[in-house]
Tab-separated table of C-alpha atoms in Angstrom:
chain	number	residue	atom	x	y	z
D	1	MET	CA	82.677	23.031	-136.382
D	2	SER	CA	84.504	23.421	-133.127
D	3	LEU	CA	84.040	26.545	-130.654
D	4	PRO	CA	87.097	28.772	-129.475
D	5	LYS	CA	87.625	27.994	-125.614
D	6	TYR	CA	88.938	30.151	-122.759
D	7	PRO	CA	92.754	30.045	-122.283
D	8	GLU	CA	92.346	29.437	-118.325
D	9	TYR	CA	90.039	27.429	-116.465
D	10	LYS	CA	89.524	26.552	-112.816
D	11	ASP	CA	87.562	24.335	-110.398
D	12	SER	CA	84.296	25.941	-109.418
D	13	GLY	CA	83.742	24.113	-106.436
D	14	VAL	CA	80.358	23.388	-107.624
D	15	GLU	CA	79.750	19.994	-108.927
D	16	TRP	CA	77.132	20.117	-111.863
D	17	LEU	CA	79.145	23.068	-113.141
D	18	GLY	CA	82.878	21.363	-113.007
D	19	ARG	CA	85.575	23.567	-114.414
D	20	ILE	CA	85.010	27.252	-115.458
D	21	PRO	CA	86.955	30.505	-116.906
D	22	GLY	CA	89.419	31.284	-114.526
D	23	HIS	CA	88.227	34.909	-114.478
D	24	TRP	CA	84.573	34.010	-113.655
D	25	GLY	CA	83.176	33.978	-110.122
D	26	ILE	CA	80.185	32.193	-108.050
D	27	ARG	CA	77.376	34.074	-106.869
D	28	LYS	CA	74.523	32.429	-104.621
D	29	PHE	CA	70.957	32.678	-105.622
D	30	ARG	CA	70.027	35.016	-102.639
D	31	HIS	CA	72.656	37.627	-103.969
D	32	SER	CA	71.320	37.551	-107.167
D	33	PHE	CA	67.421	37.680	-107.215
D	34	ARG	CA	64.872	39.521	-104.752
D	35	GLU	CA	61.640	37.782	-104.399
D	36	SER	CA	58.344	39.664	-105.639
D	37	HIS	CA	55.488	39.164	-103.296
D	38	GLU	CA	53.028	41.145	-105.738
D	39	LYS	CA	49.661	39.483	-105.854
D	40	ILE	CA	46.244	39.964	-107.611
D	41	GLU	CA	44.264	42.151	-105.451
D	42	GLY	CA	41.288	43.659	-107.501
D	43	ASP	CA	41.767	44.220	-111.493
D	44	ILE	CA	43.369	41.044	-113.280
D	45	ILE	CA	46.945	42.108	-114.391
D	46	GLY	CA	48.226	40.530	-117.822
D	47	GLN	CA	47.158	37.217	-118.944
D	48	MET	CA	47.471	33.664	-117.545
D	49	LEU	CA	51.297	32.700	-118.065
D	50	SER	CA	52.723	29.368	-117.866
D	51	VAL	CA	56.189	27.389	-117.809
D	52	SER	CA	57.503	25.789	-121.133
D	53	GLY	CA	60.397	23.339	-120.688
D	54	TYR	CA	61.573	24.079	-124.068
D	55	ARG	CA	61.062	28.061	-124.425
D	56	GLY	CA	60.448	28.942	-120.963
D	57	ILE	CA	57.621	31.513	-119.795
D	58	GLU	CA	54.793	31.572	-121.993
D	59	ILE	CA	51.075	33.009	-122.082
D	60	LYS	CA	48.838	29.676	-121.086
D	61	GLU	CA	46.584	28.449	-123.990
D	62	TYR	CA	43.886	26.365	-123.063
D	63	ASP	CA	42.466	23.195	-124.636
D	64	ASP	CA	39.199	24.475	-123.413
D	65	GLU	CA	37.670	28.004	-122.697
D	66	ASN	CA	35.591	26.677	-119.737
D	67	ARG	CA	39.141	26.052	-118.178
D	68	ARG	CA	39.704	29.399	-117.520
D	69	ARG	CA	40.110	30.803	-114.312
D	70	THR	CA	37.297	33.246	-113.127
D	71	ASP	CA	38.417	36.795	-111.865
D	72	GLU	CA	37.467	35.997	-108.344
D	73	GLU	CA	39.497	32.341	-108.710
D	74	LEU	CA	42.414	34.823	-109.662
D	75	GLN	CA	42.257	36.378	-106.714
D	76	GLY	CA	45.601	35.954	-104.836
D	77	TYR	CA	47.637	34.832	-107.745
D	78	ARG	CA	51.067	36.028	-108.199
D	79	VAL	CA	51.698	38.748	-110.457
D	80	VAL	CA	54.534	38.635	-112.714
D	81	ARG	CA	56.240	41.827	-114.564
D	82	PRO	CA	58.686	41.675	-117.492
D	83	GLY	CA	62.093	40.820	-116.622
D	84	GLN	CA	61.342	38.635	-113.841
D	85	LEU	CA	62.808	35.175	-113.226
D	86	VAL	CA	59.456	32.889	-112.684
D	87	VAL	CA	60.173	29.705	-110.835
D	88	ASN	CA	58.027	26.591	-110.404
D	89	THR	CA	59.876	24.550	-107.651
D	90	MET	CA	57.970	21.321	-108.597
D	91	TRP	CA	59.237	21.328	-112.121
D	92	LEU	CA	62.651	22.621	-111.903
D	93	SER	CA	63.796	18.400	-112.924
D	94	TYR	CA	62.182	19.766	-116.204
D	95	ALA	CA	63.620	23.186	-116.330
D	96	GLY	CA	60.119	24.817	-114.907
D	97	LEU	CA	61.537	28.174	-114.882
D	98	GLY	CA	62.843	31.446	-117.171
D	99	VAL	CA	62.490	35.102	-117.273
D	100	SER	CA	59.204	36.434	-118.533
D	101	GLU	CA	58.917	38.899	-121.668
D	102	HIS	CA	55.298	38.678	-120.680
D	103	GLU	CA	53.189	40.824	-117.946
D	104	GLY	CA	50.448	38.551	-116.732
D	105	HIS	CA	49.858	36.222	-113.530
D	106	VAL	CA	50.823	32.782	-112.218
D	107	SER	CA	49.524	30.120	-109.837
D	108	PRO	CA	50.200	30.972	-106.137
D	109	ALA	CA	52.486	28.057	-106.123
D	110	TYR	CA	55.130	29.678	-108.671
D	111	ARG	CA	57.714	32.631	-107.107
D	112	SER	CA	58.830	35.660	-109.278
D	113	TYR	CA	62.156	37.069	-108.326
D	114	TRP	CA	63.522	40.531	-109.580
D	115	ILE	CA	67.040	40.151	-110.961
D	116	GLU	CA	69.382	42.091	-108.984
D	117	ASP	CA	72.145	44.591	-110.736
D	118	GLY	CA	75.068	42.668	-112.188
D	119	LEU	CA	73.132	40.198	-114.342
D	120	ASP	CA	71.808	40.279	-117.630
D	121	GLY	CA	68.358	39.136	-117.983
D	122	ARG	CA	68.951	37.186	-121.041
D	123	PHE	CA	71.926	35.304	-119.618
D	124	VAL	CA	69.997	34.570	-116.457
D	125	HIS	CA	67.071	33.095	-118.683
D	126	HIS	CA	69.765	30.690	-120.617
D	127	MET	CA	71.864	29.871	-117.733
D	128	MET	CA	69.048	28.818	-115.257
D	129	ARG	CA	67.442	26.468	-117.692
D	130	CYS	CA	70.771	24.946	-119.048
D	131	GLY	CA	70.856	20.966	-118.587
D	132	GLU	CA	73.950	21.130	-115.914
D	133	PHE	CA	71.695	23.578	-113.888
D	134	VAL	CA	68.692	21.374	-114.256
D	135	LYS	CA	71.041	18.212	-112.864
D	136	GLY	CA	72.263	20.849	-110.061
D	137	TYR	CA	68.404	21.288	-108.824
D	138	THR	CA	67.428	17.419	-109.233
D	139	LYS	CA	70.141	16.905	-106.360
D	140	PHE	CA	67.994	19.184	-103.657
D	141	LEU	CA	64.653	18.102	-104.693
D	142	THR	CA	62.528	16.240	-101.927
D	143	GLY	CA	59.209	14.682	-101.349
D	144	ILE	CA	57.021	11.791	-101.343
D	145	ARG	CA	55.694	11.404	-104.584
D	146	PRO	CA	57.857	11.310	-107.932
D	147	ASN	CA	55.496	13.827	-110.024
D	148	SER	CA	55.777	16.136	-106.693
D	149	LEU	CA	59.141	16.577	-105.923
D	150	GLN	CA	60.365	20.360	-105.266
D	151	MET	CA	62.940	22.481	-103.879
D	152	SER	CA	62.831	24.295	-100.547
D	153	ARG	CA	63.332	27.863	-100.464
D	154	ASP	CA	66.333	27.611	-98.188
D	155	ASP	CA	67.958	25.439	-100.747
D	156	LEU	CA	67.128	27.561	-103.604
D	157	MET	CA	68.607	30.465	-101.722
D	158	GLU	CA	72.115	28.979	-101.464
D	159	PHE	CA	71.866	27.494	-105.003
D	160	ARG	CA	74.937	28.547	-106.524
D	161	LEU	CA	75.185	30.574	-110.249
D	162	ALA	CA	78.260	30.986	-112.542
D	163	ASP	CA	78.753	34.784	-112.651
D	164	PRO	CA	80.772	35.763	-115.756
D	165	PRO	CA	81.504	39.542	-116.015
D	166	ILE	CA	78.356	41.661	-117.300
D	167	ASP	CA	79.835	42.244	-120.940
D	168	GLU	CA	80.463	38.646	-121.075
D	169	GLN	CA	77.113	37.825	-120.099
D	170	GLN	CA	75.481	39.963	-122.905
D	171	ALA	CA	77.751	38.492	-125.428
D	172	ILE	CA	76.638	34.932	-124.733
D	173	ALA	CA	73.164	35.856	-124.394
D	174	THR	CA	73.539	37.671	-127.644
D	175	PHE	CA	75.354	34.723	-129.118
D	176	LEU	CA	72.591	32.545	-127.926
D	177	ASP	CA	69.437	34.438	-128.742
D	178	ARG	CA	71.256	34.499	-132.457
D	179	GLU	CA	71.853	30.808	-132.618
D	180	THR	CA	69.061	29.398	-130.986
D	181	ALA	CA	66.899	31.457	-133.530
D	182	LYS	CA	68.193	29.590	-136.325
D	183	ILE	CA	68.123	26.225	-134.594
D	184	ASP	CA	64.128	27.055	-133.737
D	185	ALA	CA	63.685	28.226	-137.541
D	186	LEU	CA	65.206	24.659	-138.655
D	187	ILE	CA	62.767	23.032	-136.197
D	188	ALA	CA	59.753	25.014	-137.385
D	189	GLU	CA	60.275	23.629	-140.723
D	190	GLN	CA	60.419	20.254	-139.734
D	191	GLU	CA	57.230	20.942	-137.795
D	192	LYS	CA	55.739	21.973	-140.744
D	193	LEU	CA	56.736	19.033	-142.533
D	194	LEU	CA	55.480	16.582	-139.655
D	195	ALA	CA	51.928	18.457	-139.873
D	196	LEU	CA	51.662	18.166	-144.030
D	197	LEU	CA	52.985	14.510	-143.719
D	198	ALA	CA	50.109	13.900	-140.908
D	199	GLU	CA	47.577	15.512	-143.023
D	200	LYS	CA	48.740	13.361	-145.989
D	201	ARG	CA	48.492	10.461	-143.648
D	202	GLN	CA	44.940	11.407	-142.377
D	203	ALA	CA	43.565	11.910	-146.227
D	204	THR	CA	44.755	8.685	-147.475
D	205	ILE	CA	43.083	6.899	-144.723
D	206	SER	CA	39.678	8.869	-145.072
D	207	HIS	CA	39.539	8.361	-148.874
D	208	ALA	CA	40.234	4.824	-148.745
D	209	VAL	CA	37.334	4.121	-146.029
D	210	THR	CA	34.891	6.088	-147.858
D	211	ARG	CA	35.841	5.919	-151.604
D	212	GLY	CA	37.529	2.666	-151.702
D	213	LEU	CA	40.517	1.804	-153.899
D	214	ASN	CA	38.693	2.090	-157.199
D	215	PRO	CA	38.680	5.090	-158.801
D	216	ASN	CA	36.007	4.010	-161.409
D	217	VAL	CA	33.573	2.243	-159.233
D	218	PRO	CA	30.077	3.805	-159.566
D	219	MET	CA	29.036	6.126	-156.509
D	220	LYS	CA	25.672	6.946	-154.503
D	221	ASP	CA	24.580	9.276	-152.427
D	222	SER	CA	25.274	7.870	-148.817
D	223	GLY	CA	22.649	10.491	-147.340
D	224	ILE	CA	24.911	11.562	-144.891
D	225	PRO	CA	26.222	14.881	-145.110
D	226	TRP	CA	30.020	14.365	-143.886
D	227	LEU	CA	30.091	11.476	-145.796
D	228	GLY	CA	28.979	12.405	-149.212
D	229	GLU	CA	29.213	9.632	-151.898
D	230	VAL	CA	29.955	6.220	-151.436
D	231	PRO	CA	30.937	3.318	-153.589
D	232	LEU	CA	27.191	1.931	-155.187
D	233	HIS	CA	27.647	-1.588	-153.808
D	234	TRP	CA	28.871	-0.467	-150.093
D	235	ASN	CA	26.231	-0.532	-147.186
D	236	VAL	CA	26.193	2.722	-144.669
D	237	VAL	CA	25.301	1.379	-141.044
D	238	PRO	CA	25.028	2.898	-137.674
D	239	LEU	CA	27.934	1.981	-135.510
D	240	LYS	CA	25.953	0.497	-132.865
D	241	TYR	CA	24.863	-2.348	-135.174
D	242	LEU	CA	28.384	-3.227	-136.507
D	243	VAL	CA	29.886	-3.660	-133.159
D	244	SER	CA	29.279	-4.590	-129.489
D	245	PHE	CA	30.635	-2.233	-127.028
D	246	LYS	CA	32.524	-3.457	-123.838
D	247	SER	CA	33.546	-0.928	-120.903
D	248	GLY	CA	36.550	-1.139	-118.686
D	249	GLY	CA	36.924	-0.220	-114.822
D	250	THR	CA	39.898	0.218	-112.408
D	251	PRO	CA	40.090	-2.483	-109.677
D	252	SER	CA	40.444	-1.291	-106.320
D	253	LYS	CA	43.763	0.138	-105.361
D	254	ASP	CA	43.368	-1.106	-101.934
D	255	THR	CA	43.402	-4.643	-102.913
D	256	LEU	CA	46.888	-5.373	-103.581
D	257	GLU	CA	45.930	-8.752	-105.115
D	258	TYR	CA	44.671	-7.254	-107.987
D	259	TRP	CA	48.429	-5.104	-109.056
D	260	ASP	CA	51.818	-5.828	-110.187
D	261	GLY	CA	51.033	-9.151	-112.094
D	262	LEU	CA	51.507	-10.093	-115.929
D	263	VAL	CA	48.003	-9.230	-117.090
D	264	PRO	CA	48.318	-5.865	-119.258
D	265	TRP	CA	45.720	-3.189	-118.492
D	266	ALA	CA	45.252	-0.228	-120.399
D	267	SER	CA	44.746	3.539	-119.832
D	268	ALA	CA	44.652	6.705	-122.164
D	269	LYS	CA	48.333	7.192	-121.222
D	270	ASP	CA	48.779	3.806	-123.264
D	271	MET	CA	47.076	4.808	-126.333
D	272	LYS	CA	49.753	6.446	-128.240
D	273	SER	CA	50.583	3.807	-131.285
D	274	GLU	CA	48.139	2.459	-133.405
D	275	SER	CA	48.616	-1.252	-131.782
D	276	LEU	CA	49.040	-1.957	-128.295
D	277	SER	CA	50.905	-5.202	-127.099
D	278	ASP	CA	51.992	-3.927	-123.340
D	279	THR	CA	50.725	-1.392	-121.052
D	280	THR	CA	52.592	0.591	-118.320
D	281	ASP	CA	50.237	-0.522	-115.435
D	282	HIS	CA	49.412	-4.747	-115.011
D	283	LEU	CA	46.792	-6.674	-113.003
D	284	THR	CA	47.110	-10.428	-111.639
D	285	GLN	CA	45.051	-13.134	-112.895
D	286	PHE	CA	43.345	-12.812	-109.523
D	287	ALA	CA	41.655	-9.494	-110.300
D	288	VAL	CA	40.451	-11.155	-113.732
D	289	GLU	CA	39.050	-14.112	-112.151
D	290	SER	CA	37.551	-12.684	-109.235
D	291	GLY	CA	35.469	-10.286	-111.646
D	292	ALA	CA	37.391	-7.306	-110.606
D	293	ALA	CA	38.356	-6.508	-114.023
D	294	THR	CA	37.330	-8.221	-117.900
D	295	LEU	CA	39.721	-9.576	-119.962
D	296	LEU	CA	39.340	-8.477	-123.504
D	297	PRO	CA	40.590	-10.624	-126.784
D	298	ALA	CA	43.441	-9.781	-128.652
D	299	GLY	CA	42.373	-8.023	-132.065
D	300	VAL	CA	39.840	-5.766	-130.199
D	301	VAL	CA	39.334	-2.055	-131.266
D	302	VAL	CA	40.046	0.025	-128.273
D	303	VAL	CA	39.158	4.038	-128.210
D	304	VAL	CA	39.485	6.966	-125.902
D	305	VAL	CA	35.719	7.756	-124.547
D	306	ARG	CA	36.506	10.380	-121.710
D	307	GLY	CA	39.329	12.307	-120.897
D	308	MET	CA	41.034	16.063	-122.030
D	309	ILE	CA	43.220	13.887	-124.928
D	310	LEU	CA	40.029	13.988	-126.998
D	311	ALA	CA	40.668	17.718	-126.745
D	312	ARG	CA	43.739	17.275	-129.487
D	313	THR	CA	42.808	13.696	-131.102
D	314	PHE	CA	40.922	10.336	-131.016
D	315	PRO	CA	43.175	7.570	-130.470
D	316	VAL	CA	42.201	4.168	-132.078
D	317	VAL	CA	44.125	1.442	-130.726
D	318	GLN	CA	43.906	-2.756	-132.111
D	319	THR	CA	45.269	-4.795	-129.244
D	320	LEU	CA	47.652	-7.618	-129.871
D	321	VAL	CA	47.280	-9.352	-126.932
D	322	PRO	CA	44.586	-9.895	-124.197
D	323	MET	CA	44.167	-6.999	-121.824
D	324	ALA	CA	41.951	-5.390	-119.430
D	325	ILE	CA	41.093	-1.534	-119.802
D	326	ASN	CA	39.981	1.132	-117.507
D	327	GLN	CA	36.955	3.380	-117.764
D	328	ASP	CA	38.307	6.200	-119.681
D	329	LEU	CA	38.324	3.551	-122.517
D	330	LYS	CA	35.806	1.343	-124.788
D	331	ALA	CA	36.420	-1.788	-126.305
D	332	LEU	CA	34.771	-2.491	-129.914
D	333	LEU	CA	34.279	-5.979	-130.894
D	334	PRO	CA	33.164	-6.021	-134.454
D	335	HIS	CA	30.651	-8.349	-135.532
D	336	LYS	CA	31.147	-11.117	-138.120
D	337	GLU	CA	30.341	-8.791	-141.326
D	338	LEU	CA	33.064	-5.978	-140.083
D	339	ASP	CA	36.984	-7.002	-140.172
D	340	HIS	CA	38.804	-5.509	-137.039
D	341	SER	CA	41.606	-4.332	-139.038
D	342	TYR	CA	39.206	-2.423	-141.138
D	343	LEU	CA	37.223	-1.132	-138.353
D	344	ALA	CA	40.157	0.560	-136.845
D	345	TRP	CA	41.011	2.550	-140.208
D	346	LEU	CA	37.517	3.188	-140.500
D	347	LEU	CA	37.607	4.953	-137.108
D	348	ARG	CA	40.739	6.872	-137.704
D	349	GLY	CA	39.567	7.895	-140.983
D	350	SER	CA	36.233	9.829	-139.109
D	351	SER	CA	38.133	10.974	-136.491
D	352	ALA	CA	37.100	14.592	-137.022
D	353	GLU	CA	33.504	13.235	-137.141
D	354	SER	CA	33.447	11.353	-134.140
D	355	LEU	CA	34.585	14.156	-132.060
D	356	GLN	CA	31.970	16.150	-133.026
D	357	ARG	CA	29.885	13.881	-130.403
D	358	LEU	CA	31.975	15.381	-127.340
D	359	ASP	CA	30.337	16.817	-124.456
D	360	GLU	CA	31.360	17.854	-121.297
D	361	ALA	CA	31.213	15.152	-118.507
D	362	GLY	CA	31.748	17.609	-115.443
D	363	HIS	CA	34.893	19.505	-114.345
D	364	GLY	CA	35.652	20.323	-117.999
D	365	THR	CA	36.446	16.716	-118.605
D	366	LYS	CA	35.412	15.906	-122.366
D	367	ALA	CA	33.537	12.644	-123.249
D	368	LEU	CA	32.221	11.028	-126.350
D	369	ARG	CA	28.315	10.703	-126.031
D	370	MET	CA	27.774	7.124	-126.711
D	371	ASP	CA	24.377	7.200	-127.819
D	372	ALA	CA	25.059	9.537	-130.282
D	373	TRP	CA	28.558	8.016	-131.547
D	374	GLY	CA	26.507	4.554	-131.916
D	375	SER	CA	23.732	6.179	-133.895
D	376	MET	CA	26.714	7.424	-136.422
D	377	ALA	CA	26.608	6.028	-139.868
D	378	PHE	CA	29.384	4.333	-141.182
D	379	PRO	CA	30.651	2.826	-144.716
D	380	VAL	CA	30.618	-0.726	-145.038
D	381	PRO	CA	32.313	-2.350	-147.925
D	382	PRO	CA	32.148	-6.227	-148.521
D	383	LEU	CA	34.572	-8.184	-146.332
D	384	ALA	CA	37.098	-9.152	-148.985
D	385	GLU	CA	37.373	-5.430	-150.038
D	386	GLN	CA	37.535	-4.623	-146.275
D	387	HIS	CA	40.549	-6.829	-146.102
D	388	GLU	CA	42.022	-5.446	-149.568
D	389	ILE	CA	41.732	-1.924	-147.916
D	390	ALA	CA	43.202	-2.371	-144.451
D	391	GLU	CA	46.325	-4.513	-146.429
D	392	SER	CA	46.788	-1.361	-148.844
D	393	LEU	CA	46.724	1.134	-146.085
D	394	SER	CA	49.030	-0.464	-143.974
D	395	HIS	CA	51.299	-0.544	-147.281
D	396	LYS	CA	50.989	2.693	-148.378
D	397	LEU	CA	51.392	4.768	-144.747
D	398	ALA	CA	54.443	2.603	-143.885
D	399	ALA	CA	56.381	4.739	-146.228
D	400	VAL	CA	54.581	8.204	-144.723
D	401	ASP	CA	55.354	6.737	-141.182
D	402	GLU	CA	59.255	6.163	-142.005
D	403	LEU	CA	59.614	9.770	-143.312
D	404	ALA	CA	57.944	11.140	-140.418
D	405	GLU	CA	60.121	9.082	-137.886
D	406	GLY	CA	63.053	10.448	-139.681
D	407	VAL	CA	61.750	14.137	-139.531
D	408	ARG	CA	61.190	13.362	-135.686
D	409	ALA	CA	64.728	12.318	-135.574
D	410	VAL	CA	66.251	15.477	-137.033
D	411	ILE	CA	63.977	17.498	-134.773
D	412	GLU	CA	65.531	15.836	-131.744
D	413	LEU	CA	69.059	16.472	-133.049
D	414	LEU	CA	68.548	20.046	-133.292
D	415	LYS	CA	67.001	19.819	-129.691
D	416	GLU	CA	70.046	18.547	-128.598
D	417	ARG	CA	72.208	20.708	-130.675
D	418	ARG	CA	70.478	23.457	-129.001
D	419	SER	CA	70.829	22.228	-125.618
D	420	THR	CA	74.182	21.433	-125.762
D	421	LEU	CA	74.947	24.602	-127.211
D	422	ILE	CA	73.366	26.552	-124.383
D	423	SER	CA	74.995	24.548	-121.872
D	424	ALA	CA	78.469	25.223	-123.246
D	425	ALA	CA	77.916	28.913	-123.576
D	426	VAL	CA	76.800	29.784	-119.925
D	427	THR	CA	78.832	27.393	-118.150
D	428	GLY	CA	82.219	28.750	-120.363
D	429	LYS	CA	83.142	25.375	-122.112
D	430	ILE	CA	82.949	27.872	-125.454
D	431	ASP	CA	84.331	31.572	-125.523
D	432	VAL	CA	81.833	32.940	-127.962
D	433	ARG	CA	82.891	37.038	-127.383
D	434	GLY	CA	84.979	36.727	-130.451
D	435	LEU	CA	82.214	35.221	-132.395
D	436	VAL	CA	79.712	38.125	-131.469
D	437	ALA	CA	82.028	40.599	-132.387
D	438	GLU	CA	82.700	38.884	-135.839
D	439	ALA	CA	79.047	38.924	-136.375
D	440	ALA	CA	78.753	42.566	-135.294
């Protein structure tokens, strides 16, 4: 559906804005916002807030309650009042800002601003976070490390904004609030479907590796509460008797001869799929030959044993090529009575129970207690049946994974549509005034 445009346009004089409606103006950030210097000094005000690249300012959710700041630690944190613009200058390339609906507090590294007269807060929220403006911020980012680039206060003060008449700002905000709510509802439905598919996938794996494929096979009590009954002819064996554990490590970063070679070196950031053939970082053959790293054979099963990723999931990956791993991972080499692929499915199917064996390893980091995990008993069918289960799961789950991939593609298209619509409205590429009037 094509949307109406304004009758006349002019050059905005701002590279990332391009042409704007002829009757719109341009104003600088310094003439639009007034910085608030209010900080926590005594009583805590509201909840901790964070910036979401998708939605803006949200109440911060913690994976672990132990990571919450104490009242003493919160002294000096910046206070945020409803209606203020909150800016994280280190995340502007990821839309790290927004107008808050909440009262609360943020890190002292953030800034908060009162919005001056002549600007509608909802319009400001959409405009300051749109794709064109993010491109504009990116041109002013400076720093040494790629993940800590930020925009200086002076550059932010001189940053130029679109300035439609206030009634048009309100119309644009009303239109975008309505249309983005529709898109967000569609995305939420797709995300529910993804969650259901993930549950179905996990249930399929768990059933296959604990009950087998034959629904009529005689069963016996495993004696393990979480496991329940297993096929009569299966064994139940502690993990430490089924595999050999191999640890990893990080070669010295100061020894340049160890790095940027051709040997894959896996860390938690690489554990995003169920098989792994390449990694983000690589070592040299010299690092392996000198003993700074251990090369593991292809086909081993690798799990994450330390890190905050364990608060959400328990990644299990099978390597497709020889590689080394870092200290946050552990490789499992199965003994001759256990198939590599079946081991991977077995660990995925029992991931929830494995995560019951977590402990804090200092500074709030989660870690798998290896003694407890190694003593955890697992069901082991005969080797031929292991092969059969592994092949069956690969076949069955291919259809589920294909459907999930299609759902993720739909979500991405909806997000792109949302972003495009916001950018078009707040930069004047479309005229939504009539659409708002019709809806009213």
